[in-house]
Tab-separated table of C-alpha atoms and ligand atoms in Angstrom:
chain	number	residue	atom	x	y	z
A	165	UNK	CA	77.888	116.878	83.569
A	166	UNK	CA	77.248	116.207	87.244
A	167	UNK	CA	73.721	115.562	88.417
A	168	UNK	CA	72.350	115.383	91.928
A	169	UNK	CA	70.225	112.696	93.527
A	170	UNK	CA	68.344	112.726	96.785
A	171	UNK	CA	70.417	110.833	99.363
A	172	UNK	CA	67.460	108.780	100.612
A	173	UNK	CA	66.655	107.482	97.127
A	174	UNK	CA	70.212	106.898	96.049
A	175	UNK	CA	71.598	103.373	96.008
A	176	UNK	CA	74.333	102.787	98.590
A	177	UNK	CA	77.291	102.825	96.290
A	178	UNK	CA	79.504	105.409	94.716
A	179	UNK	CA	77.559	106.203	91.554
A	180	UNK	CA	79.621	109.207	90.550
A	181	UNK	CA	76.710	111.489	91.346
A	182	UNK	CA	77.102	113.893	94.236
A	183	UNK	CA	74.529	113.227	96.939
A	184	UNK	CA	72.724	116.098	98.647
A	185	UNK	CA	71.777	115.493	102.281
A	186	UNK	CA	69.020	116.984	104.429
A	187	UNK	CA	68.803	118.182	108.056
A	188	UNK	CA	68.328	114.698	109.546
A	189	UNK	CA	71.371	113.460	107.666
A	190	UNK	CA	73.378	116.436	108.947
A	191	UNK	CA	72.267	115.518	112.492
A	192	UNK	CA	73.488	111.948	111.957
A	193	UNK	CA	76.837	113.204	110.661
A	194	UNK	CA	77.135	115.549	113.637
A	195	UNK	CA	76.624	112.651	116.062
A	196	UNK	CA	79.200	110.457	114.345
A	197	UNK	CA	81.607	113.367	113.897
A	198	UNK	CA	81.350	114.385	117.542
A	199	UNK	CA	82.124	110.855	118.712
A	200	UNK	CA	85.243	110.861	116.544
A	201	UNK	CA	86.172	114.307	117.903
A	202	UNK	CA	85.731	113.128	121.508
A	203	UNK	CA	88.064	110.213	120.825
A	204	UNK	CA	90.658	112.557	119.290
A	205	UNK	CA	90.282	114.827	122.357
A	206	UNK	CA	90.907	111.887	124.701
A	207	UNK	CA	94.022	110.901	122.749
A	208	UNK	CA	95.713	114.205	123.653
A	209	UNK	CA	96.492	112.818	127.130
A	210	UNK	CA	97.398	109.354	125.875
A	211	UNK	CA	100.021	110.297	123.268
A	212	UNK	CA	103.329	110.325	125.193
A	213	UNK	CA	106.873	109.069	124.640
A	214	UNK	CA	106.932	105.271	125.194
A	215	UNK	CA	103.317	104.683	124.181
A	216	UNK	CA	102.923	102.399	121.141
A	217	UNK	CA	100.647	103.182	118.222
A	218	UNK	CA	99.038	99.760	118.817
A	219	UNK	CA	98.033	100.956	122.304
A	220	UNK	CA	96.535	104.055	120.680
A	221	UNK	CA	94.687	101.828	118.222
A	222	UNK	CA	93.389	99.638	121.058
A	223	UNK	CA	91.995	102.765	122.730
A	224	UNK	CA	90.310	103.871	119.491
A	225	UNK	CA	88.733	100.429	119.055
A	226	UNK	CA	87.413	100.239	122.615
A	227	UNK	CA	86.218	103.860	122.739
A	228	UNK	CA	84.172	103.244	119.607
A	229	UNK	CA	82.606	100.011	120.803
A	230	UNK	CA	81.871	101.521	124.232
A	231	UNK	CA	79.870	104.216	122.443
A	232	UNK	CA	78.031	102.029	119.943
A	233	UNK	CA	80.280	102.788	116.988
A	234	UNK	CA	82.545	100.745	114.731
A	235	UNK	CA	85.874	101.957	113.326
A	236	UNK	CA	85.345	102.235	109.551
A	237	UNK	CA	88.936	101.263	108.747
A	238	UNK	CA	88.596	97.841	110.407
A	239	UNK	CA	88.701	95.312	107.533
A	240	UNK	CA	88.361	98.131	105.011
A	241	UNK	CA	89.990	96.940	101.772
A	242	UNK	CA	92.245	94.615	103.750
A	243	UNK	CA	93.238	97.184	106.398
A	244	UNK	CA	93.085	95.548	109.841
A	245	UNK	CA	93.377	98.438	112.342
A	246	UNK	CA	90.946	100.904	113.917
A	247	UNK	CA	93.025	103.983	113.137
A	248	UNK	CA	95.896	105.234	111.011
A	249	UNK	CA	98.955	106.500	112.877
A	250	UNK	CA	101.386	108.402	110.674
A	251	UNK	CA	104.686	109.416	112.276
A	252	UNK	CA	107.139	112.108	111.044
A	253	UNK	CA	107.853	111.417	107.330
A	254	UNK	CA	104.808	109.137	107.040
A	255	UNK	CA	102.257	111.097	105.013
A	256	UNK	CA	99.171	108.974	105.765
A	257	UNK	CA	97.846	105.429	106.308
A	258	UNK	CA	100.570	104.503	108.828
A	259	UNK	CA	99.683	101.140	110.384
A	260	UNK	CA	99.667	100.971	114.198
A	261	UNK	CA	102.425	98.708	115.568
A	262	UNK	CA	104.259	97.848	118.777
A	263	UNK	CA	107.114	100.347	118.381
A	264	UNK	CA	107.057	103.007	121.119
A	265	UNK	CA	106.645	106.679	120.182
A	266	UNK	CA	109.788	108.716	120.815
A	267	UNK	CA	110.312	112.157	122.281
A	268	UNK	CA	110.253	114.688	119.429
A	269	UNK	CA	108.028	112.641	117.091
A	270	UNK	CA	104.927	114.143	115.526
A	271	UNK	CA	102.082	111.742	114.817
A	272	UNK	CA	98.828	112.082	112.900
A	273	UNK	CA	95.990	109.982	114.274
A	274	UNK	CA	93.124	109.450	111.828
A	275	UNK	CA	89.864	107.997	113.135
A	276	UNK	CA	86.577	107.267	111.378
A	277	UNK	CA	83.648	105.988	113.441
A	278	UNK	CA	80.489	104.612	111.898
A	279	UNK	CA	77.590	105.575	114.161
A	280	UNK	CA	74.015	104.763	113.073
A	281	UNK	CA	75.378	104.289	109.547
A	282	UNK	CA	77.100	107.711	109.367
A	283	UNK	CA	80.878	108.092	108.971
A	284	UNK	CA	82.678	110.702	111.085
A	285	UNK	CA	86.180	111.052	109.585
A	286	UNK	CA	88.775	113.297	111.241
A	287	UNK	CA	92.464	113.476	112.087
A	288	UNK	CA	94.806	115.665	114.095
A	289	UNK	CA	98.533	115.960	114.742
A	290	UNK	CA	99.936	115.176	118.187
A	291	UNK	CA	103.379	116.189	119.427
A	292	UNK	CA	105.204	113.460	121.358
A	293	UNK	CA	107.018	115.057	124.298
A	294	UNK	CA	109.129	118.047	123.283
A	295	UNK	CA	109.162	118.765	119.530
A	296	UNK	CA	111.359	121.160	117.555
A	297	UNK	CA	110.360	124.493	115.991
A	298	UNK	CA	110.331	123.090	112.470
A	299	UNK	CA	107.808	120.396	113.366
A	300	UNK	CA	105.672	122.869	115.287
A	301	UNK	CA	105.631	125.342	112.388
A	302	UNK	CA	104.690	122.594	109.894
A	303	UNK	CA	101.762	121.556	112.078
A	304	UNK	CA	100.588	125.175	112.457
A	305	UNK	CA	100.710	125.845	108.717
A	306	UNK	CA	98.937	122.562	107.938
A	307	UNK	CA	96.146	123.287	110.428
A	308	UNK	CA	95.719	126.837	109.128
A	309	UNK	CA	95.576	125.534	105.561
A	310	UNK	CA	92.730	123.181	106.522
A	311	UNK	CA	90.805	126.045	108.135
A	312	UNK	CA	91.360	128.268	105.063
A	313	UNK	CA	90.022	125.450	102.898
A	314	UNK	CA	86.986	125.216	105.170
A	315	UNK	CA	86.427	128.989	104.895
A	316	UNK	CA	86.259	128.564	101.106
A	317	UNK	CA	83.693	125.757	101.460
A	318	UNK	CA	80.428	127.587	100.775
A	319	UNK	CA	77.683	127.648	98.151
A	320	UNK	CA	78.695	129.323	94.898
A	321	UNK	CA	82.355	128.464	95.390
A	322	UNK	CA	83.853	125.366	93.772
A	323	UNK	CA	86.046	122.488	94.929
A	324	UNK	CA	88.868	124.333	93.111
A	325	UNK	CA	88.426	127.330	95.421
A	326	UNK	CA	89.079	125.022	98.390
A	327	UNK	CA	92.202	123.552	96.796
A	328	UNK	CA	93.499	126.944	95.708
A	329	UNK	CA	93.083	128.415	99.207
A	330	UNK	CA	95.073	125.531	100.703
A	331	UNK	CA	97.793	125.431	98.050
A	332	UNK	CA	98.383	129.194	97.988
A	333	UNK	CA	98.820	129.341	101.755
A	334	UNK	CA	101.015	126.240	102.012
A	335	UNK	CA	103.317	127.183	99.141
A	336	UNK	CA	103.542	130.734	100.519
A	337	UNK	CA	105.265	129.121	103.496
A	338	UNK	CA	107.639	127.190	101.184
A	339	UNK	CA	106.004	123.852	101.989
A	340	UNK	CA	104.364	121.509	99.474
A	341	UNK	CA	100.903	119.956	99.123
A	342	UNK	CA	100.675	116.184	98.569
A	343	UNK	CA	98.841	115.406	95.307
A	344	UNK	CA	98.381	111.635	95.583
A	345	UNK	CA	95.668	111.708	98.262
A	346	UNK	CA	92.624	113.913	98.519
A	347	UNK	CA	89.520	114.677	100.560
A	348	UNK	CA	86.330	112.828	99.633
A	349	UNK	CA	82.590	112.720	99.847
A	350	UNK	CA	81.552	111.048	103.105
A	351	UNK	CA	78.246	110.109	104.719
A	352	UNK	CA	76.694	106.673	104.571
A	353	UNK	CA	79.744	105.752	102.488
A	354	UNK	CA	83.316	106.106	103.783
A	355	UNK	CA	84.733	107.321	100.474
A	356	UNK	CA	82.260	108.855	98.044
A	357	UNK	CA	82.305	111.342	95.202
A	358	UNK	CA	83.438	114.151	94.867
A	359	UNK	CA	87.221	114.151	95.276
A	360	UNK	CA	88.406	117.233	97.134
A	361	UNK	CA	91.864	118.147	95.840
A	362	UNK	CA	94.059	120.213	98.155
A	363	UNK	CA	95.509	122.161	95.226
A	364	UNK	CA	94.024	123.778	92.145
A	365	UNK	CA	92.721	127.004	90.712
A	366	UNK	CA	89.802	129.177	91.803
A	367	UNK	CA	86.596	128.358	89.936
A	368	UNK	CA	87.730	124.917	88.791
A	369	UNK	CA	86.028	121.672	89.711
A	370	UNK	CA	82.503	121.161	90.992
A	371	UNK	CA	80.207	123.923	92.268
A	372	UNK	CA	79.434	123.570	95.974
A	373	UNK	CA	75.760	123.243	96.922
A	374	UNK	CA	73.961	123.130	100.285
A	375	UNK	CA	73.615	119.489	101.358
A	376	UNK	CA	77.003	118.286	100.095
A	377	UNK	CA	79.062	116.427	102.699
A	378	UNK	CA	82.803	115.786	102.334
A	379	UNK	CA	86.164	115.812	104.063
A	380	UNK	CA	89.043	118.238	103.687
A	381	UNK	CA	92.348	116.672	104.769
A	382	UNK	CA	95.462	118.399	103.421
A	383	UNK	CA	98.812	116.601	103.703
A	384	UNK	CA	101.703	119.071	103.772
A	385	UNK	CA	105.432	118.292	103.415
A	386	UNK	CA	108.432	120.413	104.374
A	387	UNK	CA	110.166	119.060	101.248
A	388	UNK	CA	108.941	117.809	97.890
A	389	UNK	CA	105.304	116.717	97.400
A	390	UNK	CA	106.100	113.213	96.055
A	391	UNK	CA	105.156	110.157	98.093
A	392	UNK	CA	105.753	106.419	97.837
A	393	UNK	CA	103.777	103.568	99.360
A	394	UNK	CA	105.801	101.008	101.325
A	395	UNK	CA	105.688	97.249	100.659
A	396	UNK	CA	102.972	96.794	103.322
A	397	UNK	CA	100.660	98.266	100.693
A	398	UNK	CA	99.453	101.128	102.922
A	399	UNK	CA	102.122	103.279	104.553
A	400	UNK	CA	102.690	106.379	102.399
A	401	UNK	CA	105.946	108.237	103.063
A	402	UNK	CA	107.608	111.307	101.583
A	403	UNK	CA	110.052	110.245	98.854
A	404	UNK	CA	112.664	112.682	100.167
A	405	UNK	CA	111.953	111.612	103.781
A	406	UNK	CA	110.967	115.175	104.657
A	407	UNK	CA	108.519	115.807	107.508
A	408	UNK	CA	104.778	115.619	106.760
A	409	UNK	CA	101.642	116.726	108.611
A	410	UNK	CA	97.861	116.433	108.143
A	411	UNK	CA	94.619	117.555	109.757
A	412	UNK	CA	91.156	116.441	108.627
A	413	UNK	CA	87.556	117.515	109.213
A	414	UNK	CA	84.233	116.191	107.900
A	415	UNK	CA	81.982	119.086	106.856
A	416	UNK	CA	78.564	119.733	105.311
A	417	UNK	CA	77.735	122.676	103.027
A	418	UNK	CA	74.958	124.909	104.447
A	419	UNK	CA	73.093	127.819	102.777
A	420	UNK	CA	75.635	130.311	104.115
A	421	UNK	CA	78.831	128.340	104.546
A	422	UNK	CA	79.474	124.993	106.144
A	423	UNK	CA	79.038	123.031	109.334
A	424	UNK	CA	82.095	121.243	110.753
A	425	UNK	CA	80.859	117.923	112.121
A	426	UNK	CA	84.163	116.940	113.741
A	427	UNK	CA	84.967	120.101	115.757
A	428	UNK	CA	86.713	119.366	119.054
A	429	UNK	CA	84.250	119.619	121.967
A	430	UNK	CA	87.190	120.216	124.332
A	431	UNK	CA	88.910	122.963	122.345
A	432	UNK	CA	91.726	120.557	121.437
A	433	UNK	CA	91.752	121.355	117.711
A	434	UNK	CA	95.550	121.434	117.691
A	435	UNK	CA	96.757	119.357	120.647
A	436	UNK	CA	100.040	120.687	122.013
A	437	UNK	CA	100.089	123.756	119.749
A	438	UNK	CA	99.387	127.361	120.531
A	439	UNK	CA	98.068	129.171	117.465
A	440	UNK	CA	98.792	132.889	117.337
B	504	MF3	N1	90.594	107.889	107.262
B	504	MF3	C1	91.303	107.918	106.015
B	504	MF3	C2	90.742	109.075	105.250
B	504	MF3	O1	90.825	110.160	105.724
B	504	MF3	C3	91.170	106.641	105.253
B	504	MF3	C4	91.888	105.509	105.861
B	504	MF3	S1	91.576	104.098	104.943
B	504	MF3	C5	92.582	102.949	105.670
B	504	MF3	O2	90.147	108.966	104.205
B	504	MF3	F1	92.234	101.825	105.171
B	504	MF3	F2	93.835	103.289	105.433
B	504	MF3	F3	92.398	102.981	106.969
B	505	CO	CO1	89.093	111.104	104.932
B	506	CO	CO1	90.534	110.166	107.804
């Protein structure tokens, strides 16, 4: 049985209990989330053929520090970069390096800023130069699956309703949902309970209550769902080397739905894509 503790009284570790946050906490998450979203907006003009993912990471680091925030991934469990940059068949946790991006690549950039103790976790896909139809369609379906998951994120529904909404839509387009990584509680902790699976059945899992804060971050493959982690210990790739995409938002459950903390202030929710 899951019980709920007031966030202010809860110890700062993952206790397995789902924290419920109040209006001031939501305001803190909004501030952190909006800083992350502004960084992701700025990256739309920076991602170009020839740019290295290390240069992107340098921008993310500096943008954070310039605005009083620290990248949460920096020295997180041995990770040494300020962002994750996942190109083409890389599913997630790609490590920025000095290899230039190439025309036709698609890259996910995942940023989490800690601002006043709150974690704003979000990622978007960026096309590099001119991309093909297949890549564009994958990105569209992945983004729409995230937004369908967010629509299901409301009191009375369960975490299973979120996963089912995402999985049904993705598989309806003959793509697959990655099982090995999931969304997560977020707030004063980077990765907290509950896990938010991007697949499942309606009504399963944990009931959603106002005050819950978590991410939804579906990873979608054009091929099989299986992934493997490379010998660097981080980079997750599709086993069949098929193309993969991901978008992520941090959200909080409200009495009548949810608030998206990481919405793009510049309308750049899907950089380089036109959604019908
Ligand atoms: N930002 C990722 C997430 O969405 C986590 C990255 S952890 C790292 O949960 F160590 F790989 F950076
Ligand atoms: Co996340
Ligand atoms: Co993230």
